[in-house]
Amino acid sequence: MARWWQLLLGLWTVMPTWAGDELLNICMNAKHHKRKPSPEDKLYEECIPWKGNACCTAETSWEAHLDVSPLYNFSRIHCGLLMPGCQKHFIQATCFYECSPNLGPWIQPAAWSGQGERVVDVPLCREDCEEWWEDCRWSYTCKSNWQGGWDWSQGKNRCPAKARCLPFPHYFPTPADLCEKVWSNSFKASPERRHSGRCLQKWFQPAQGNPNVAVARLFANPAPSWELSYTLMAFSLFLSILS
């Protein structure tokens, strides 16, 4: 029996390591992010879900809630006040972006100045995009890409010349358009639903735990078929020994 245990231990010793673990529980190198995630007991309102492990500070969480946020000197009210539900979604999305330590698999170098890194194609759950779009249908904007192309001549973003303030569906005909275009492909509209384990939620109930931890691990470590076969072979050997 001792010889079998030694053989099994040898199999597990040479099992492939999870290279993607370095993408887990990290903060992007960006303007307002901390270097490492850590607890933040005083996060504000919509940022509270991340208080147990956050890439944002309490000050950042407060500034995320302001109509004209000093985070990027950006005004969400460039076409007047957003409807309350719409405003809430944008605040939640900002908290998600600034506070989440589960965005590692989607971090890339930023193309524009002022930020070292950004995220690209973070797969938001289908309901997140649908509810965001539905709650913003009666709010107004003048652009589909909020990441650039604004008139900054007076120190904060204003609509470009000849850009018309129209209801969101004019610039974002579908929920996917809103999720993917508004922040220049930071997010991607996933066909997967919440609790599928294959998409991220931009907000969640803190008491139920952070569902994005497991999703980030899945995307950081997509097991190739040979790794899965190797694991199954070792497990089968283990069961045969026990029997």
Short mmCIF file of C-alpha atoms in Angstrom, two decimals:
data_model
loop_
_atom_site.label_atom_id
_atom_site.label_comp_id
_atom_site.label_asym_id
_atom_site.label_seq_id
_atom_site.Cartn_x
_atom_site.Cartn_y
_atom_site.Cartn_z
CA MET A 1 0.00 0.00 0.00
CA ALA A 2 2.84 2.38 0.84
CA ARG A 3 4.18 1.98 -2.72
CA TRP A 4 0.79 2.96 -4.17
CA TRP A 5 0.61 6.05 -2.00
CA GLN A 6 4.10 7.06 -3.14
CA LEU A 7 3.04 6.67 -6.76
CA LEU A 8 -0.08 8.73 -6.24
CA LEU A 9 1.88 11.44 -4.46
CA GLY A 10 4.29 11.51 -7.39
CA LEU A 11 1.41 12.03 -9.83
CA TRP A 12 0.09 15.00 -7.89
CA THR A 13 3.61 16.44 -7.55
CA VAL A 14 3.95 16.76 -11.31
CA MET A 15 0.41 18.02 -11.86
CA PRO A 16 0.38 21.35 -13.77
CA THR A 17 0.27 24.48 -11.67
CA TRP A 18 -2.44 27.11 -12.12
CA ALA A 19 -0.54 29.88 -13.90
CA GLY A 20 -3.61 32.13 -13.86
CA ASP A 21 -3.60 32.48 -10.09
CA GLU A 22 -1.49 35.62 -10.48
CA LEU A 23 -4.59 37.25 -12.02
CA LEU A 24 -6.68 36.66 -8.89
CA ASN A 25 -7.32 39.10 -6.06
CA ILE A 26 -5.40 41.99 -7.61
CA CYS A 27 -5.98 45.67 -8.33
CA MET A 28 -5.28 47.25 -11.68
CA ASN A 29 -2.59 49.89 -11.94
CA ALA A 30 -4.91 52.84 -12.45
CA LYS A 31 -5.43 56.36 -11.18
CA HIS A 32 -7.49 55.70 -8.07
CA HIS A 33 -6.86 52.05 -7.29
CA LYS A 34 -4.91 50.81 -4.29
CA ARG A 35 -1.84 48.71 -4.93
CA LYS A 36 -3.39 45.67 -3.24
CA PRO A 37 -6.94 44.83 -2.16
CA SER A 38 -7.72 45.02 1.54
CA PRO A 39 -10.73 45.57 3.83
CA GLU A 40 -12.37 49.02 3.80
CA ASP A 41 -14.99 49.31 6.54
CA LYS A 42 -16.25 52.77 5.52
CA LEU A 43 -17.14 52.33 1.85
CA TYR A 44 -20.14 54.39 0.80
CA GLU A 45 -23.58 53.05 -0.18
CA GLU A 46 -23.38 51.27 -3.57
CA CYS A 47 -19.70 50.40 -2.97
CA ILE A 48 -20.42 48.58 0.31
CA PRO A 49 -20.43 45.06 -1.25
CA TRP A 50 -16.64 45.29 -1.58
CA LYS A 51 -15.88 46.49 1.96
CA GLY A 52 -14.44 43.10 2.94
CA ASN A 53 -11.84 43.21 0.17
CA ALA A 54 -11.58 46.33 -1.96
CA CYS A 55 -9.29 48.02 -4.45
CA CYS A 56 -10.89 51.39 -3.65
CA THR A 57 -10.64 53.68 -0.65
CA ALA A 58 -13.56 55.18 1.29
CA GLU A 59 -12.86 58.52 -0.40
CA THR A 60 -13.03 56.98 -3.86
CA SER A 61 -16.32 55.28 -2.97
CA TRP A 62 -17.80 58.62 -1.91
CA GLU A 63 -16.63 60.39 -5.06
CA ALA A 64 -18.15 57.62 -7.21
CA HIS A 65 -21.60 58.76 -6.06
CA LEU A 66 -21.28 62.42 -7.10
CA ASP A 67 -23.04 63.69 -10.24
CA VAL A 68 -19.86 65.48 -11.26
CA SER A 69 -17.26 63.13 -9.89
CA PRO A 70 -13.74 64.36 -9.15
CA LEU A 71 -12.51 60.85 -9.95
CA TYR A 72 -12.20 61.80 -13.62
CA ASN A 73 -13.85 65.24 -13.50
CA PHE A 74 -16.69 63.62 -15.39
CA SER A 75 -20.30 64.81 -15.38
CA ARG A 76 -23.03 62.22 -15.80
CA ILE A 77 -25.54 65.06 -16.06
CA HIS A 78 -24.25 66.43 -19.38
CA CYS A 79 -27.84 66.22 -20.70
CA GLY A 80 -29.62 66.89 -17.44
CA LEU A 81 -30.25 64.70 -14.42
CA LEU A 82 -30.42 60.97 -14.99
CA MET A 83 -33.45 59.08 -13.76
CA PRO A 84 -32.74 57.72 -10.24
CA GLY A 85 -32.62 54.09 -11.36
CA CYS A 86 -30.28 54.95 -14.22
CA GLN A 87 -28.04 56.98 -11.94
CA LYS A 88 -27.84 54.03 -9.54
CA HIS A 89 -26.62 51.69 -12.27
CA PHE A 90 -23.82 54.05 -13.25
CA ILE A 91 -22.77 54.42 -9.62
CA GLN A 92 -22.75 50.65 -9.20
CA ALA A 93 -20.72 50.24 -12.39
CA THR A 94 -18.22 52.81 -11.11
CA CYS A 95 -17.95 51.02 -7.74
CA PHE A 96 -17.47 47.73 -9.58
CA TYR A 97 -14.70 49.19 -11.71
CA GLU A 98 -12.91 51.00 -8.89
CA CYS A 99 -13.39 48.51 -6.03
CA SER A 100 -13.48 44.98 -7.42
CA PRO A 101 -10.37 42.79 -6.93
CA ASN A 102 -11.84 40.21 -9.33
CA LEU A 103 -11.08 41.84 -12.68
CA GLY A 104 -7.58 40.43 -13.15
CA PRO A 105 -8.28 38.21 -16.19
CA TRP A 106 -9.47 41.27 -18.14
CA ILE A 107 -6.78 43.81 -17.20
CA GLN A 108 -4.81 45.26 -20.11
CA PRO A 109 -2.47 48.23 -20.61
CA ALA A 110 -4.44 51.44 -21.16
CA ALA A 111 -4.10 53.13 -24.52
CA TRP A 112 -4.83 56.61 -23.18
CA SER A 113 -2.70 58.68 -20.81
CA GLY A 114 -3.38 59.01 -17.11
CA GLN A 115 -3.98 55.31 -16.45
CA GLY A 116 -1.49 52.48 -16.51
CA GLU A 117 -4.11 49.77 -16.98
CA ARG A 118 -7.78 49.28 -17.78
CA VAL A 119 -10.14 46.34 -18.23
CA VAL A 120 -11.47 45.08 -21.56
CA ASP A 121 -14.48 42.84 -22.28
CA VAL A 122 -15.41 42.07 -18.68
CA PRO A 123 -18.40 39.70 -19.20
CA LEU A 124 -21.36 41.29 -17.45
CA CYS A 125 -24.31 39.01 -16.78
CA ARG A 126 -27.27 39.31 -19.11
CA GLU A 127 -29.59 40.69 -16.41
CA ASP A 128 -27.07 43.40 -15.49
CA CYS A 129 -27.11 44.80 -19.02
CA GLU A 130 -30.86 44.41 -19.47
CA GLU A 131 -31.77 46.12 -16.19
CA TRP A 132 -29.25 48.91 -16.75
CA TRP A 133 -30.68 49.62 -20.21
CA GLU A 134 -34.30 49.40 -19.05
CA ASP A 135 -33.74 51.83 -16.16
CA CYS A 136 -31.98 54.32 -18.47
CA ARG A 137 -34.55 54.32 -21.28
CA TRP A 138 -35.98 57.70 -20.25
CA SER A 139 -32.68 59.38 -19.42
CA TYR A 140 -30.78 61.51 -21.92
CA THR A 141 -27.26 61.56 -23.32
CA CYS A 142 -25.53 62.89 -26.42
CA LYS A 143 -22.90 60.21 -27.05
CA SER A 144 -22.59 56.45 -27.22
CA ASN A 145 -18.94 56.31 -26.13
CA TRP A 146 -18.40 58.17 -22.87
CA GLN A 147 -14.70 57.38 -22.83
CA GLY A 148 -13.67 60.16 -25.20
CA GLY A 149 -14.66 62.78 -27.76
CA TRP A 150 -16.06 65.32 -25.28
CA ASP A 151 -15.67 69.09 -25.26
CA TRP A 152 -13.39 69.77 -22.28
CA SER A 153 -12.89 73.48 -23.01
CA GLN A 154 -14.58 74.52 -19.74
CA GLY A 155 -12.84 71.99 -17.51
CA LYS A 156 -15.45 69.23 -17.50
CA ASN A 157 -17.07 67.16 -20.20
CA ARG A 158 -19.71 68.83 -22.33
CA CYS A 159 -21.48 67.49 -25.40
CA PRO A 160 -19.56 67.97 -28.65
CA ALA A 161 -20.81 70.59 -31.09
CA LYS A 162 -23.98 69.48 -32.91
CA ALA A 163 -24.37 66.41 -30.67
CA ARG A 164 -28.03 66.19 -29.64
CA CYS A 165 -29.32 65.18 -26.23
CA LEU A 166 -31.67 62.27 -26.90
CA PRO A 167 -33.06 59.33 -24.90
CA PHE A 168 -30.56 56.55 -24.26
CA PRO A 169 -32.12 54.11 -26.79
CA HIS A 170 -31.17 56.48 -29.60
CA TYR A 171 -27.47 55.99 -28.83
CA PHE A 172 -27.82 52.54 -27.26
CA PRO A 173 -30.51 50.61 -29.21
CA THR A 174 -29.98 47.41 -27.21
CA PRO A 175 -28.78 46.44 -23.72
CA ALA A 176 -25.60 45.06 -25.27
CA ASP A 177 -24.92 48.44 -26.92
CA LEU A 178 -25.10 50.19 -23.55
CA CYS A 179 -22.88 47.70 -21.73
CA GLU A 180 -20.24 47.54 -24.44
CA LYS A 181 -20.13 51.03 -25.91
CA VAL A 182 -20.58 53.40 -22.99
CA TRP A 183 -17.09 52.79 -21.55
CA SER A 184 -15.35 51.80 -24.77
CA ASN A 185 -15.58 48.00 -24.42
CA SER A 186 -14.60 47.86 -20.78
CA PHE A 187 -17.59 45.53 -20.44
CA LYS A 188 -18.97 42.83 -22.71
CA ALA A 189 -22.61 41.77 -22.70
CA SER A 190 -22.56 38.10 -21.78
CA PRO A 191 -25.41 35.78 -22.84
CA GLU A 192 -24.94 34.00 -19.49
CA ARG A 193 -27.25 34.72 -16.58
CA ARG A 194 -26.49 35.42 -12.94
CA HIS A 195 -25.53 32.36 -10.91
CA SER A 196 -24.33 30.58 -14.06
CA GLY A 197 -20.75 30.91 -12.86
CA ARG A 198 -19.69 32.31 -16.22
CA CYS A 199 -20.40 36.05 -15.95
CA LEU A 200 -19.73 38.84 -13.48
CA GLN A 201 -22.27 40.91 -11.59
CA LYS A 202 -21.57 44.62 -11.32
CA TRP A 203 -23.34 44.61 -7.96
CA PHE A 204 -24.43 41.95 -5.49
CA GLN A 205 -25.95 41.57 -2.05
CA PRO A 206 -23.06 41.59 0.45
CA ALA A 207 -24.76 39.09 2.75
CA GLN A 208 -24.76 36.51 -0.04
CA GLY A 209 -21.03 36.74 -0.68
CA ASN A 210 -19.15 37.88 -3.76
CA PRO A 211 -20.13 35.65 -6.74
CA ASN A 212 -17.38 37.15 -8.89
CA VAL A 213 -14.56 35.43 -7.00
CA ALA A 214 -15.34 32.02 -8.52
CA VAL A 215 -15.98 33.50 -11.98
CA ALA A 216 -12.59 35.26 -12.01
CA ARG A 217 -10.92 31.99 -11.03
CA LEU A 218 -12.67 30.17 -13.88
CA PHE A 219 -11.51 32.72 -16.47
CA ALA A 220 -8.01 32.94 -14.99
CA ASN A 221 -7.54 29.18 -15.12
CA PRO A 222 -9.40 27.72 -18.11
CA ALA A 223 -8.28 24.10 -17.85
CA PRO A 224 -7.07 22.68 -21.19
CA SER A 225 -8.45 19.28 -22.09
CA TRP A 226 -5.12 17.53 -21.41
CA GLU A 227 -5.04 18.94 -17.88
CA LEU A 228 -8.56 17.71 -17.28
CA SER A 229 -7.67 14.26 -18.61
CA TYR A 230 -4.61 14.14 -16.40
CA THR A 231 -6.66 15.08 -13.35
CA LEU A 232 -9.29 12.44 -14.11
CA MET A 233 -6.60 9.80 -14.60
CA ALA A 234 -5.03 10.57 -11.23
CA PHE A 235 -8.40 10.59 -9.54
CA SER A 236 -9.34 7.24 -11.11
CA LEU A 237 -6.10 5.75 -9.86
CA PHE A 238 -6.82 7.06 -6.40
CA LEU A 239 -10.28 5.44 -6.41
CA SER A 240 -8.86 2.13 -7.60
CA ILE A 241 -6.37 2.14 -4.73
CA LEU A 242 -9.10 2.78 -2.18
CA SER A 243 -11.21 -0.06 -3.56
#
